[in-house]
Amino acid sequence: MRSADLPEVRSLHLFQTMKEETFDSIVKAAYFQTFPDHVVLIEEGEPADFLYVVIEGRVELFAHANGRETSLAMVSPIGTFILAAVLKDAPYLMSARTCQRSRILMIPAEDLRAAVDQDKAFAAAIIRELASCYRAVVKDHKSLKLRTGVERLANRLLRYHHDQGGNGSLSLPYDKRTLASLLGMTPENLSRAFNTLKPYGVTVDGGTVRLHDLVALETLAKPNSLIDDRRI
Amino acid sequence: MRSADLPEVRSLHLFQTMKEETFDSIVKAAYFQTFPDHVVLIEEGEPADFLYVVIEGRVELFAHANGRETSLAMVSPIGTFILAAVLKDAPYLMSARTCQRSRILMIPAEDLRAAVDQDKAFAAAIIRELASCYRAVVKDHKSLKLRTGVERLANRLLRYHHDQGGNGSLSLPYDKRTLASLLGMTPENLSRAFNTLKPYGVTVDGGTVRLHDLVALETLAKPNSLIDDRRI
DNA sequence: GATTTCCCTTGATTAGAATCAAGTTCCGCC
DNA sequence: GGCGGAACTTGATTCTAATCAAGGGAAATC
């Protein structure tokens, strides 16, 4: 690893509280690598050799079954993926590919597990991270089971709007086909869902979405902090 | 807590490896309680006051949104629930109710977190448990996004069949309305899904299901260890 | 500048699932 | 034995979403 990257990595929540010594042991073992766009980093079913940390760029987690494919999550800086597989020494449940040129930190699974064993503060940080990941999936799962496609989209728009400052406008962070897959619908249906939201003050221009009537949209969406609030 | 229950609790994976001292501290603080059938133990949104451990009986985890309700999981002995909320000191994302008369161990959140801080072995056990919970939800989520209702049912039947010895017959562990909700469908559609599976050798008599043509059923179900295998 | 390609949209159709409405069966209960 | 209720099933209908097919538009390529 380049020494210039050290402070950056150290400042991640996951690595902030650990002992210097443990951090060193991980750093010595880890690889920094830059991948171009659209590179498959891992495939579901493979043994968990590395924990991945996205430093720059963006990674899509996806999965296959019965001849279908779906996006499960997007990982932005600074985020980790497949932590659970690494900790359990179990096969990955998801595949991952870059969707931009990305700088990735790869920590060998063995070294990560050793570090968890040796460093209480690191174990605590891992627990927090894992618990957050768990709750994020539960929220996604609730959303999919309890809401229609239009409702999922409406709430997602409200979330992006809030995250981006809440000034009536937002830009979609991913292309629409990816957003559709994340929301559990086809691109065609995402298009139609946007049309359905027109009467609720939603206008779309490319990746820019304007919310002209927040009250109406919220009445439709019925946002629920136990699904939509990423912080809790 | 009754001292007669101690060895039982101690033998749970979660509590097996921890120090005697830590175990004592948790035991002193915890409550053992027996609840009748159909009692709501927690409601989503409430602060996480206790970690719950099901010792006897059965508990259903469920959630509400947009006027709908869905079952998210069933917890059988010996299983915990809402561990993540307790660790994060965050509101519960799910509600829980007994679906049988149940004996439950309740560990105050504060004491649990203190124990995690003080005992490395316990922290390690918590990490394993959390990682397993995470992967279980990811599997459910993949199943819902990638399979039709009939496929989900077919795979669920194969799972129960395997778990119960694989001798061509299985008994449904829950009533059909609950099973339907777990699988993400209405009771009516579960009924129809069973009918759809008839040509694949599936016959139903009350809670007893017979699989007369495993090959045909598996061809339809396309079971996938990364979704259906609970052990990995 | 014309063409290709990809992404997105729209329309028509089909498939999957929910809802509404009865019926049936099976239990517990009187 | 008869009654009431709950769980489940079936049928008809509606709704939601996927699929199939085609077209439009913007950016990249030649």
Tab-separated table of C-alpha atoms in Angstrom, chain B:
chain	number	residue	atom	x	y	z
B	1	MET	CA	-33.557	-16.247	36.658
B	2	ARG	CA	-34.065	-19.731	38.013
B	3	SER	CA	-30.772	-21.452	38.557
B	4	ALA	CA	-32.175	-24.549	36.873
B	5	ASP	CA	-32.200	-22.663	33.606
B	6	LEU	CA	-28.579	-21.607	33.765
B	7	PRO	CA	-26.937	-24.603	32.095
B	8	GLU	CA	-29.467	-24.430	29.301
B	9	VAL	CA	-28.683	-20.810	28.552
B	10	ARG	CA	-24.985	-21.328	28.967
B	11	SER	CA	-25.068	-24.016	26.313
B	12	LEU	CA	-26.316	-21.623	23.639
B	13	HIS	CA	-23.692	-20.860	21.030
B	14	LEU	CA	-23.878	-17.240	21.907
B	15	PHE	CA	-23.057	-17.769	25.568
B	16	GLN	CA	-20.892	-20.842	25.393
B	17	THR	CA	-17.475	-19.315	24.947
B	18	MET	CA	-17.779	-16.287	27.182
B	19	LYS	CA	-16.022	-15.932	30.521
B	20	GLU	CA	-17.786	-17.238	33.610
B	21	GLU	CA	-17.652	-13.767	35.068
B	22	THR	CA	-19.351	-12.146	32.083
B	23	PHE	CA	-21.979	-14.826	32.020
B	24	ASP	CA	-22.720	-14.170	35.660
B	25	SER	CA	-23.115	-10.465	35.084
B	26	ILE	CA	-25.619	-11.097	32.314
B	27	VAL	CA	-27.494	-13.716	34.263
B	28	LYS	CA	-27.873	-11.426	37.238
B	29	ALA	CA	-29.398	-8.754	35.101
B	30	ALA	CA	-31.598	-10.909	32.890
B	31	TYR	CA	-35.213	-11.969	33.242
B	32	PHE	CA	-36.802	-15.254	32.413
B	33	GLN	CA	-40.396	-14.939	31.500
B	34	THR	CA	-43.124	-17.153	30.103
B	35	PHE	CA	-45.636	-15.631	27.735
B	36	PRO	CA	-48.905	-17.066	26.472
B	37	ASP	CA	-49.693	-17.492	22.815
B	38	HIS	CA	-50.217	-14.387	20.682
B	39	VAL	CA	-48.598	-11.844	22.954
B	40	VAL	CA	-46.858	-8.892	21.351
B	41	LEU	CA	-43.405	-8.711	22.913
B	42	ILE	CA	-42.051	-5.666	21.135
B	43	GLU	CA	-43.264	-3.194	18.557
B	44	GLU	CA	-41.199	-1.708	15.789
B	45	GLY	CA	-39.981	1.782	16.551
B	46	GLU	CA	-39.584	1.202	20.266
B	47	PRO	CA	-36.139	1.733	21.777
B	48	ALA	CA	-34.161	-1.486	22.118
B	49	ASP	CA	-34.358	-2.207	25.828
B	50	PHE	CA	-33.717	-5.937	25.777
B	51	LEU	CA	-32.144	-8.682	23.766
B	52	TYR	CA	-34.596	-11.567	23.543
B	53	VAL	CA	-33.639	-15.225	23.527
B	54	VAL	CA	-36.294	-17.811	22.765
B	55	ILE	CA	-35.787	-20.810	25.040
B	56	GLU	CA	-39.060	-22.591	24.424
B	57	GLY	CA	-41.960	-21.902	22.107
B	58	ARG	CA	-41.841	-19.767	19.008
B	59	VAL	CA	-41.810	-16.085	18.118
B	60	GLU	CA	-42.818	-14.378	14.892
B	61	LEU	CA	-41.054	-11.242	13.694
B	62	PHE	CA	-43.213	-8.999	11.569
B	63	ALA	CA	-43.504	-5.440	10.354
B	64	HIS	CA	-46.002	-2.890	9.144
B	65	ALA	CA	-45.940	-0.187	6.502
B	66	ASN	CA	-48.437	1.525	4.238
B	67	GLY	CA	-51.281	-0.307	5.926
B	68	ARG	CA	-49.828	-3.723	5.180
B	69	GLU	CA	-48.237	-6.321	7.402
B	70	THR	CA	-45.708	-9.033	6.674
B	71	SER	CA	-43.894	-11.790	8.544
B	72	LEU	CA	-40.150	-11.447	8.337
B	73	ALA	CA	-38.925	-14.433	10.301
B	74	MET	CA	-39.797	-17.087	12.831
B	75	VAL	CA	-37.532	-17.564	15.814
B	76	SER	CA	-37.376	-21.044	17.300
B	77	PRO	CA	-35.359	-22.294	20.254
B	78	ILE	CA	-32.627	-21.542	20.676
B	79	GLY	CA	-32.573	-18.273	18.815
B	80	THR	CA	-32.173	-14.583	19.532
B	81	PHE	CA	-33.898	-11.637	18.007
B	82	ILE	CA	-33.259	-7.926	17.500
B	83	LEU	CA	-29.602	-8.268	18.348
B	84	ALA	CA	-28.603	-5.531	15.905
B	85	ALA	CA	-30.960	-2.968	17.414
B	86	VAL	CA	-29.613	-3.696	20.885
B	87	LEU	CA	-25.999	-3.393	19.781
B	88	LYS	CA	-26.636	-0.145	17.951
B	89	ASP	CA	-28.922	1.188	20.659
B	90	ALA	CA	-31.395	1.949	17.908
B	91	PRO	CA	-35.150	1.434	17.592
B	92	TYR	CA	-36.416	-2.026	16.674
B	93	LEU	CA	-37.109	-2.466	12.971
B	94	MET	CA	-39.487	-5.335	13.568
B	95	SER	CA	-42.269	-6.233	15.938
B	96	ALA	CA	-42.400	-9.593	17.670
B	97	ARG	CA	-45.217	-11.740	19.007
B	98	THR	CA	-45.393	-15.232	20.393
B	99	CYS	CA	-47.148	-17.790	18.263
B	100	GLN	CA	-47.055	-20.389	21.011
B	101	ARG	CA	-46.712	-20.243	24.737
B	102	SER	CA	-43.037	-19.304	24.992
B	103	ARG	CA	-40.285	-19.099	27.526
B	104	ILE	CA	-38.127	-16.072	26.817
B	105	LEU	CA	-34.889	-14.792	28.265
B	106	MET	CA	-34.667	-11.028	28.317
B	107	ILE	CA	-31.263	-9.418	28.665
B	108	PRO	CA	-31.184	-5.672	29.320
B	109	ALA	CA	-29.479	-3.921	26.412
B	110	GLU	CA	-27.097	-2.003	28.663
B	111	ASP	CA	-25.820	-5.149	30.300
B	112	LEU	CA	-25.434	-6.907	26.997
B	113	ARG	CA	-23.392	-4.081	25.544
B	114	ALA	CA	-21.240	-3.960	28.659
B	115	ALA	CA	-20.612	-7.687	28.382
B	116	VAL	CA	-19.569	-7.316	24.751
B	117	ASP	CA	-17.106	-4.624	25.729
B	118	GLN	CA	-15.610	-6.651	28.528
B	119	ASP	CA	-15.375	-10.094	27.000
B	120	LYS	CA	-13.479	-10.784	23.801
B	121	ALA	CA	-14.879	-14.267	23.416
B	122	PHE	CA	-18.405	-12.928	23.763
B	123	ALA	CA	-17.701	-10.222	21.206
B	124	ALA	CA	-16.505	-12.921	18.819
B	125	ALA	CA	-19.674	-14.928	19.377
B	126	ILE	CA	-21.772	-11.831	18.772
B	127	ILE	CA	-19.944	-11.207	15.522
B	128	ARG	CA	-20.650	-14.745	14.354
B	129	GLU	CA	-24.310	-14.443	15.277
B	130	LEU	CA	-24.691	-11.059	13.604
B	131	ALA	CA	-22.960	-12.223	10.445
B	132	SER	CA	-25.294	-15.202	10.296
B	133	CYS	CA	-28.353	-13.008	10.751
B	134	TYR	CA	-27.130	-10.673	8.032
B	135	ARG	CA	-26.622	-13.495	5.585
B	136	ALA	CA	-30.036	-14.947	6.394
B	137	VAL	CA	-31.752	-11.688	5.448
B	138	VAL	CA	-29.691	-11.326	2.299
B	139	LYS	CA	-30.830	-14.797	1.264
B	140	ASP	CA	-34.471	-13.953	1.919
B	141	HIS	CA	-34.065	-10.761	-0.027
B	142	LYS	CA	-32.504	-12.521	-2.993
B	143	SER	CA	-35.267	-15.089	-2.934
B	144	LEU	CA	-37.940	-12.419	-3.045
B	145	LYS	CA	-36.278	-10.428	-5.815
B	146	LEU	CA	-35.200	-13.285	-8.020
B	147	ARG	CA	-37.961	-15.856	-7.740
B	148	THR	CA	-41.666	-16.072	-8.400
B	149	GLY	CA	-44.033	-17.113	-5.651
B	150	VAL	CA	-44.243	-20.687	-6.900
B	151	GLU	CA	-40.463	-20.959	-7.013
B	152	ARG	CA	-40.146	-19.634	-3.480
B	153	LEU	CA	-42.660	-22.166	-2.247
B	154	ALA	CA	-41.011	-25.039	-4.126
B	155	ASN	CA	-37.641	-24.214	-2.621
B	156	ARG	CA	-39.100	-23.805	0.827
B	157	LEU	CA	-40.695	-27.235	0.587
B	158	LEU	CA	-37.373	-28.715	-0.493
B	159	ARG	CA	-35.721	-27.063	2.490
B	160	TYR	CA	-38.241	-28.380	5.019
B	161	HIS	CA	-38.093	-31.782	3.362
B	162	HIS	CA	-34.330	-31.874	3.702
B	163	ASP	CA	-34.411	-30.595	7.286
B	164	GLN	CA	-36.938	-33.237	8.264
B	165	GLY	CA	-34.994	-36.185	6.960
B	166	GLY	CA	-35.795	-36.193	3.266
B	167	ASN	CA	-38.017	-39.265	3.248
B	168	GLY	CA	-40.556	-37.922	0.775
B	169	SER	CA	-42.790	-36.311	3.353
B	170	LEU	CA	-42.690	-33.132	5.403
B	171	SER	CA	-44.894	-31.245	7.781
B	172	LEU	CA	-45.311	-27.517	7.494
B	173	PRO	CA	-43.888	-25.918	10.630
B	174	TYR	CA	-46.348	-23.000	10.595
B	175	ASP	CA	-49.925	-22.520	9.587
B	176	LYS	CA	-50.425	-21.635	5.969
B	177	ARG	CA	-51.321	-18.017	6.445
B	178	THR	CA	-48.003	-17.466	8.244
B	179	LEU	CA	-46.080	-19.431	5.656
B	180	ALA	CA	-47.680	-17.336	2.937
B	181	SER	CA	-46.633	-14.131	4.649
B	182	LEU	CA	-43.090	-15.399	5.150
B	183	LEU	CA	-42.895	-16.269	1.476
B	184	GLY	CA	-44.237	-12.876	0.495
B	185	MET	CA	-47.642	-13.868	-0.837
B	186	THR	CA	-51.271	-13.944	0.224
B	187	PRO	CA	-52.868	-17.080	1.680
B	188	GLU	CA	-54.997	-17.360	-1.449
B	189	ASN	CA	-51.948	-17.393	-3.638
B	190	LEU	CA	-50.203	-19.943	-1.451
B	191	SER	CA	-53.164	-22.230	-2.039
B	192	ARG	CA	-52.876	-21.694	-5.762
B	193	ALA	CA	-49.127	-22.187	-5.664
B	194	PHE	CA	-49.655	-25.597	-4.070
B	195	ASN	CA	-52.027	-26.427	-6.909
B	196	THR	CA	-49.442	-25.304	-9.435
B	197	LEU	CA	-46.999	-27.745	-7.858
B	198	LYS	CA	-49.376	-30.707	-8.144
B	199	PRO	CA	-48.042	-31.704	-11.576
B	200	TYR	CA	-44.601	-31.764	-9.976
B	201	GLY	CA	-45.615	-34.440	-7.520
B	202	VAL	CA	-46.589	-32.256	-4.575
B	203	THR	CA	-49.664	-33.323	-2.612
B	204	VAL	CA	-50.979	-31.540	0.437
B	205	ASP	CA	-53.072	-32.887	3.252
B	206	GLY	CA	-53.525	-30.330	5.983
B	207	GLY	CA	-50.054	-29.559	7.231
B	208	THR	CA	-48.534	-32.656	5.661
B	209	VAL	CA	-46.891	-32.356	2.283
B	210	ARG	CA	-45.673	-35.269	0.205
B	211	LEU	CA	-43.096	-34.916	-2.535
B	212	HIS	CA	-43.610	-37.742	-5.006
B	213	ASP	CA	-41.232	-36.491	-7.687
B	214	LEU	CA	-38.200	-34.774	-6.251
B	215	VAL	CA	-36.468	-34.560	-9.625
B	216	ALA	CA	-39.360	-32.726	-11.222
B	217	LEU	CA	-39.738	-30.398	-8.253
B	218	GLU	CA	-36.045	-29.568	-8.225
B	219	THR	CA	-36.094	-28.892	-11.937
B	220	LEU	CA	-38.791	-26.321	-11.325
B	221	ALA	CA	-37.340	-24.896	-8.117
B	222	LYS	CA	-33.710	-24.673	-9.222
B	223	PRO	CA	-32.501	-24.684	-5.623
B	224	ASN	CA	-29.457	-22.535	-5.002
B	225	SER	CA	-27.240	-23.068	-2.007
B	226	LEU	CA	-26.540	-19.327	-1.869
B	227	ILE	CA	-30.209	-18.774	-1.101
B	228	ASP	CA	-31.517	-21.986	0.350
B	229	ASP	CA	-28.723	-23.393	2.461
B	230	ARG	CA	-29.187	-22.033	5.969
B	231	ARG	CA	-25.832	-23.302	7.168
B	232	ILE	CA	-23.555	-21.214	5.001
